[in-house]
Each structure stands twice: as structure tokens, then as C-alpha cells.
Amino acid sequence: MAEQLHIIARVLASPQEVDANAWNGLLALQSHPTPFLRHEYLMALHESGSATPKRGWTPRFMTLWDGDTLLAACPLYLKSHSYGEYVFDWAWASAYEQHGVPYYPKATIAVPFTPVPGTRLMARDEERRALLVQAVCQWCESQGVSSMHVLFASNDDIKTSADEGLMLRHTVQFHWKNESPTATMSPASPDGNNPPPARYASFDDFLASLAQDKRKKIRQERRRVAEAGVTFRWSRGADISPADWDFFYRCYERTYLEHGNPPYLTRDFFARMAQTMPEAWLLFIAEKDGHPIASSLIALGDYGTDGLVAYGRYWGALERVDCLHFEACYYQPLQWCIEHGAQRFEGGAQGEHKMARALLPVQASSAHWIAHPAFAEAVERFLEREGQGVEGYLEELQGRSPFRKG
């Protein structure tokens, strides 16, 4: 405990107030890092005007220090609404309003507009992670906020949060793994360690692993796109030209506007990504009659021995073609992942239809602290009922495997 007396908590109004190398170095120590928690990504969100107090995201990053050494940190925001989070608490806000109790501002530990599971509570060890949670909760109490929410957290974050008394909430996402269930497994080594699972040799090899009806459907969907005269090209990192970034943004913006909303992310955000994190992006562009008509943008994270992971992020089209969305957002990225040895493709939030494309259900978790005792009890009861439903839903989905048997 004496050592903890040297630990100082500092609340930062911008990621700019912490050194990028210190932040990224701490992130590299975590069990589930993603490119979305990198200093460059968070800076781009703020400097581009995408995540700002005016838009309801007021940064109050919590950091723990021992002298000049960063021991723990998390991206903490004061929120005046619940947009851009993808863990829906509108019913909680409504209940507060009905009882005349303000729900906003609330505090959220998250990456704005990014429902990708990963580390949220960066720390050098479990003890510092627990101190970080304690510091956040104490700060929230001192500020009089209604609640605090750790969204799309890693397993380490969830364990610490539960140990510190936070309530857990679970949802379902759909991820694809580059693991052929039909490949012959190599025998275990003499030391008893199992060999890594065999990866797919090709997209056809992947199709061969699926049940006949799923395989037939994918081939039909791909054929429709090809027969419409659509071809694809991809670019990665610094090879993505400014013109291609501009075209992508036209598609991205069009998709949001068609749904009646302005896009969350500005064109300047993606310009900053091209400048500071080019290696983290893979762009597919669909062309017809020599002209681009649609695009999908994939994020990439390379974790050394843990391999390459791809994240489905954004898509849009200027022309409607049957099954183009499936080709641009699933089949082209999966084919790229197979050809380039990526170990996993995370398809994003929600979407049971993804199972037909062999993206399987996984549990994604969040943790919640509620200041008001009566509301905390009510939320706990709600989460218990909801959790039983999610557990049953997962069991049901797991019984509907798209892979062929035997």
C-alpha cells in the first residue's frame, strides 16, 4: 500500500495532454489491443471535429502516474446523449426521466463510434487496473454523474470491473475465424501443446467447409455481382490514393444520409488516418463500366504472434446492385483475409444474417456503475433477466452452424 501513495491520478481534457509514445507503449502491453485505442486514432477523432463536446463527447481521460511513468489510462468521456455507443441504454435514460432524475451527463469509457471489443482499461498490471476503476468511480461520484459505462471491454477489463462491483452486460457479435473445421489436424507435439488450427487454403476451400445450402447461396450472390459487370480492386495503407479516400467518403456519407443522419466521422478524420495510421486501413472499391460505384473500408491490426486481425468498419454505394453489399463487406474481405493469412475478421455490431457467411456468434461485454442506489438495484434486476435471454440466444445461434457436418 505504501507504493500506492506515489500514484497520482490526473484527468485530461484531451489525448494531446499525454505523450503518444507513453500511451501507445501502455496499449502494447495489454492482452487485447486494437488500432482504435491508439493515440493517433483518438487524436484524429478529436482534432477532426468528429468526437467533440459540441457533438456530445467531452473527453476526461483518466490516467494514473508514478512520476513521469504512465501506469494506467482509459478514454473517459462525459456524454450528453447515448448516440455512437452501440450498447443501448435508452430505456435506462427513459426510466430516469420518468422519475424526474437526470440521466445525462453520464460517463463512458469507450472509443467513440467504434463497437469493436478490446482493451478499454489500460494498465501495467491487475492491481493498477483495479486502481484505475476505483479512480474513475470516485471521480464520477465527485462530479455527480448518473452512471459510468465501460463498453466493448476485454476479458481483463470485465474481470477487474466485476471484482470492483460493477454490473456486467452482454450482447452478441459475429466474427469469422480463419480456421478450417474440415482440415486434418496435426498430432500434438511431444510437449503436449496442440498445433495451431489449419487455415483455409483458398476461398473455395472455405466454401467447401460450409453446408451445401450456404455454399450454394454464397456462390449465387457472388455470381449476381459478377454478372452485373462489377469488379473489385483493393489498396492498403499508403497505396490508397487521395482520390480513393475521397470516393470512399462520398459512399460513406451517402449511406448515412440515406438513413436520415449525418455521418459520425468527418472527411478530415480519414485524412488524418491516411497520414498517421495508413498501415491500419484496407480499402475495397467496386467498379462498373470503368467507374467506381461502391466501397468498403476495413481496419487492420497486426499483433505479432497473435496474427493479423481485420475489422469490418464502413461501406457505401452510389449505385444499387443486387448482393453488392455482401460482396463488398464480406466476400471480398474474407477472400483477402484468406490470401493474406489474417486470423480473424470481426464483422461489427449485430447482424444475425452474418451467420450465413460463416461469421459465428461471440459474446461482447460491458460493465456499468450506477450512482443512484434504487436505480442500481433496478438495473441489476434488468441485466439479470437480459443476460438469461442473451445466454439462450447464444445457445440457439450456436446450434445453427453454417458448416457442414462430418
CSV table of N, CA, C and O in Angstrom, one decimal, residues 12-65:
chain,number,residue,atom,x,y,z
A,12,LEU,N,-7.5,14.3,-17.9
A,12,LEU,CA,-7.0,15.0,-19.0
A,12,LEU,C,-8.2,15.5,-19.9
A,12,LEU,O,-9.1,14.7,-20.2
A,13,ALA,N,-8.1,16.7,-20.4
A,13,ALA,CA,-9.2,17.2,-21.3
A,13,ALA,C,-9.0,16.9,-22.7
A,13,ALA,O,-9.8,17.2,-23.6
A,14,SER,N,-7.9,16.2,-23.0
A,14,SER,CA,-7.6,15.9,-24.4
A,14,SER,C,-6.5,14.8,-24.4
A,14,SER,O,-5.6,14.8,-23.6
A,15,PRO,N,-6.6,13.9,-25.4
A,15,PRO,CA,-5.4,12.9,-25.5
A,15,PRO,C,-4.1,13.6,-25.8
A,15,PRO,O,-3.1,13.0,-25.6
A,16,GLN,N,-4.2,14.9,-26.3
A,16,GLN,CA,-3.0,15.6,-26.6
A,16,GLN,C,-2.1,15.9,-25.4
A,16,GLN,O,-0.9,16.1,-25.5
A,17,GLU,N,-2.8,15.8,-24.2
A,17,GLU,CA,-2.1,16.0,-22.9
A,17,GLU,C,-1.2,14.9,-22.5
A,17,GLU,O,-0.5,15.0,-21.4
A,18,VAL,N,-1.2,13.8,-23.2
A,18,VAL,CA,-0.4,12.6,-22.8
A,18,VAL,C,0.5,12.3,-24.0
A,18,VAL,O,0.0,12.4,-25.1
A,19,ASP,N,1.7,12.0,-23.7
A,19,ASP,CA,2.7,11.6,-24.8
A,19,ASP,C,2.2,10.4,-25.6
A,19,ASP,O,1.8,9.4,-25.0
A,20,ALA,N,2.3,10.5,-26.9
A,20,ALA,CA,1.8,9.4,-27.8
A,20,ALA,C,2.6,8.1,-27.5
A,20,ALA,O,2.0,7.0,-27.5
A,21,ASN,N,3.9,8.2,-27.3
A,21,ASN,CA,4.7,7.0,-27.1
A,21,ASN,C,4.3,6.4,-25.8
A,21,ASN,O,4.3,5.1,-25.6
A,22,ALA,N,4.1,7.2,-24.7
A,22,ALA,CA,3.7,6.6,-23.4
A,22,ALA,C,2.3,5.9,-23.6
A,22,ALA,O,2.1,4.8,-23.0
A,23,TRP,N,1.4,6.5,-24.2
A,23,TRP,CA,0.0,5.9,-24.4
A,23,TRP,C,0.1,4.6,-25.2
A,23,TRP,O,-0.4,3.6,-24.8
A,24,ASN,N,0.8,4.7,-26.4
A,24,ASN,CA,0.8,3.5,-27.2
A,24,ASN,C,1.7,2.4,-26.6
A,24,ASN,O,1.4,1.2,-26.8
A,25,GLY,N,2.7,2.8,-25.9
A,25,GLY,CA,3.5,1.8,-25.2
A,25,GLY,C,2.7,1.0,-24.1
A,25,GLY,O,2.9,-0.2,-24.0
A,26,LEU,N,1.9,1.8,-23.4
A,26,LEU,CA,1.0,1.1,-22.5
A,26,LEU,C,0.0,0.2,-23.2
A,26,LEU,O,-0.3,-0.9,-22.7
A,27,LEU,N,-0.6,0.7,-24.3
A,27,LEU,CA,-1.5,-0.2,-25.1
A,27,LEU,C,-0.9,-1.5,-25.5
A,27,LEU,O,-1.5,-2.5,-25.5
A,28,ALA,N,0.4,-1.4,-25.9
A,28,ALA,CA,1.1,-2.6,-26.4
A,28,ALA,C,1.2,-3.7,-25.4
A,28,ALA,O,1.4,-4.8,-25.7
A,29,LEU,N,1.1,-3.3,-24.1
A,29,LEU,CA,1.3,-4.3,-23.0
A,29,LEU,C,0.0,-5.0,-22.7
A,29,LEU,O,0.0,-6.0,-22.0
A,30,GLN,N,-1.1,-4.6,-23.3
A,30,GLN,CA,-2.4,-5.2,-23.0
A,30,GLN,C,-2.7,-6.5,-23.7
A,30,GLN,O,-2.1,-6.8,-24.8
A,31,SER,N,-3.6,-7.3,-23.2
A,31,SER,CA,-3.9,-8.6,-23.8
A,31,SER,C,-4.8,-8.5,-25.0
A,31,SER,O,-4.8,-9.4,-25.8
A,32,HIS,N,-5.5,-7.4,-25.2
A,32,HIS,CA,-6.4,-7.2,-26.3
A,32,HIS,C,-6.3,-5.8,-26.9
A,32,HIS,O,-7.3,-5.1,-26.9
A,33,PRO,N,-5.2,-5.4,-27.4
A,33,PRO,CA,-5.1,-4.1,-28.1
A,33,PRO,C,-5.8,-4.1,-29.4
A,33,PRO,O,-5.9,-5.1,-30.1
A,34,THR,N,-6.2,-2.9,-29.8
A,34,THR,CA,-6.8,-2.8,-31.2
A,34,THR,C,-6.2,-1.4,-31.7
A,34,THR,O,-5.8,-0.6,-30.9
A,35,PRO,N,-6.2,-1.2,-33.0
A,35,PRO,CA,-5.8,0.1,-33.5
A,35,PRO,C,-6.7,1.2,-33.1
A,35,PRO,O,-6.2,2.4,-33.2
A,36,PHE,N,-7.9,1.0,-32.6
A,36,PHE,CA,-8.8,2.0,-32.3
A,36,PHE,C,-8.5,2.7,-31.0
A,36,PHE,O,-9.1,3.7,-30.7
A,37,LEU,N,-7.6,2.1,-30.2
A,37,LEU,CA,-7.2,2.8,-28.9
A,37,LEU,C,-5.9,3.4,-29.1
A,37,LEU,O,-5.4,4.0,-28.1
A,38,ARG,N,-5.3,3.4,-30.2
A,38,ARG,CA,-4.0,4.1,-30.4
A,38,ARG,C,-4.2,5.6,-30.2
A,38,ARG,O,-5.3,6.2,-30.5
A,39,HIS,N,-3.1,6.2,-29.8
A,39,HIS,CA,-3.1,7.7,-29.6
A,39,HIS,C,-3.5,8.4,-30.9
A,39,HIS,O,-4.3,9.4,-30.9
A,40,GLU,N,-3.0,8.0,-32.0
A,40,GLU,CA,-3.3,8.6,-33.3
A,40,GLU,C,-4.8,8.6,-33.6
A,40,GLU,O,-5.3,9.6,-34.2
A,41,TYR,N,-5.4,7.5,-33.4
A,41,TYR,CA,-6.8,7.3,-33.7
A,41,TYR,C,-7.7,8.2,-32.8
A,41,TYR,O,-8.6,9.0,-33.3
A,42,LEU,N,-7.4,8.3,-31.5
A,42,LEU,CA,-8.2,9.1,-30.6
A,42,LEU,C,-7.9,10.6,-30.9
A,42,LEU,O,-8.8,11.4,-30.9
A,43,MET,N,-6.7,11.0,-31.3
A,43,MET,CA,-6.4,12.3,-31.6
A,43,MET,C,-7.1,12.8,-32.9
A,43,MET,O,-7.7,13.9,-33.0
A,44,ALA,N,-7.2,11.9,-33.8
A,44,ALA,CA,-7.9,12.2,-35.1
A,44,ALA,C,-9.4,12.4,-34.8
A,44,ALA,O,-10.0,13.3,-35.4
A,45,LEU,N,-10.0,11.6,-33.9
A,45,LEU,CA,-11.4,11.8,-33.6
A,45,LEU,C,-11.6,13.2,-33.1
A,45,LEU,O,-12.6,13.8,-33.4
A,46,HIS,N,-10.7,13.7,-32.2
A,46,HIS,CA,-10.9,15.0,-31.6
A,46,HIS,C,-10.5,16.1,-32.5
A,46,HIS,O,-11.3,17.1,-32.7
A,47,GLU,N,-9.4,16.0,-33.2
A,47,GLU,CA,-8.9,17.2,-34.0
A,47,GLU,C,-9.7,17.3,-35.3
A,47,GLU,O,-9.7,18.4,-35.8
A,48,SER,N,-10.4,16.3,-35.7
A,48,SER,CA,-11.2,16.4,-36.9
A,48,SER,C,-12.6,16.9,-36.7
A,48,SER,O,-13.3,17.1,-37.6
A,49,GLY,N,-12.9,17.1,-35.4
A,49,GLY,CA,-14.3,17.5,-35.1
A,49,GLY,C,-15.3,16.4,-35.1
A,49,GLY,O,-16.5,16.7,-35.0
A,50,SER,N,-14.8,15.2,-35.1
A,50,SER,CA,-15.8,14.1,-35.1
A,50,SER,C,-16.3,13.8,-33.7
A,50,SER,O,-17.5,13.6,-33.5
A,51,ALA,N,-15.5,13.7,-32.7
A,51,ALA,CA,-15.9,13.5,-31.3
A,51,ALA,C,-15.4,14.7,-30.5
A,51,ALA,O,-14.3,14.8,-30.1
A,52,THR,N,-16.4,15.6,-30.2
A,52,THR,CA,-16.1,16.8,-29.5
A,52,THR,C,-17.2,17.1,-28.5
A,52,THR,O,-18.3,16.5,-28.6
A,53,PRO,N,-17.0,18.0,-27.6
A,53,PRO,CA,-18.1,18.4,-26.7
A,53,PRO,C,-19.4,18.8,-27.4
A,53,PRO,O,-20.5,18.5,-27.0
A,54,LYS,N,-19.2,19.6,-28.5
A,54,LYS,CA,-20.4,20.0,-29.2
A,54,LYS,C,-21.2,18.9,-29.7
A,54,LYS,O,-22.4,19.0,-29.9
A,55,ARG,N,-20.5,17.7,-30.0
A,55,ARG,CA,-21.2,16.5,-30.5
A,55,ARG,C,-21.5,15.6,-29.4
A,55,ARG,O,-21.9,14.4,-29.6
A,56,GLY,N,-21.4,16.0,-28.2
A,56,GLY,CA,-21.8,15.2,-27.0
A,56,GLY,C,-20.7,14.3,-26.5
A,56,GLY,O,-21.0,13.5,-25.6
A,57,TRP,N,-19.4,14.5,-26.9
A,57,TRP,CA,-18.3,13.7,-26.4
A,57,TRP,C,-17.3,14.7,-25.8
A,57,TRP,O,-16.5,15.2,-26.5
A,58,THR,N,-17.3,14.8,-24.4
A,58,THR,CA,-16.4,15.7,-23.7
A,58,THR,C,-15.3,14.8,-23.1
A,58,THR,O,-15.6,14.0,-22.1
A,59,PRO,N,-14.1,14.9,-23.6
A,59,PRO,CA,-13.0,14.0,-23.0
A,59,PRO,C,-12.6,14.4,-21.6
A,59,PRO,O,-12.4,15.5,-21.3
A,60,ARG,N,-12.5,13.3,-20.8
A,60,ARG,CA,-12.0,13.5,-19.4
A,60,ARG,C,-11.1,12.2,-19.2
A,60,ARG,O,-11.4,11.4,-18.3
A,61,PHE,N,-10.1,12.0,-20.0
A,61,PHE,CA,-9.3,10.8,-19.9
A,61,PHE,C,-8.7,10.7,-18.5
A,61,PHE,O,-8.0,11.6,-18.0
A,62,MET,N,-8.9,9.5,-17.9
A,62,MET,CA,-8.3,9.2,-16.6
A,62,MET,C,-7.0,8.5,-16.8
A,62,MET,O,-6.8,7.6,-17.5
A,63,THR,N,-6.0,9.1,-16.1
A,63,THR,CA,-4.6,8.5,-16.1
A,63,THR,C,-4.1,8.4,-14.7
A,63,THR,O,-4.3,9.2,-13.8
A,64,LEU,N,-3.2,7.3,-14.5
A,64,LEU,CA,-2.5,7.1,-13.2
A,64,LEU,C,-1.0,7.2,-13.5
A,64,LEU,O,-0.6,6.6,-14.4
A,65,TRP,N,-0.3,7.9,-12.6
A,65,TRP,CA,1.1,8.2,-12.9
A,65,TRP,C,1.9,7.9,-11.6
A,65,TRP,O,1.5,8.1,-10.5
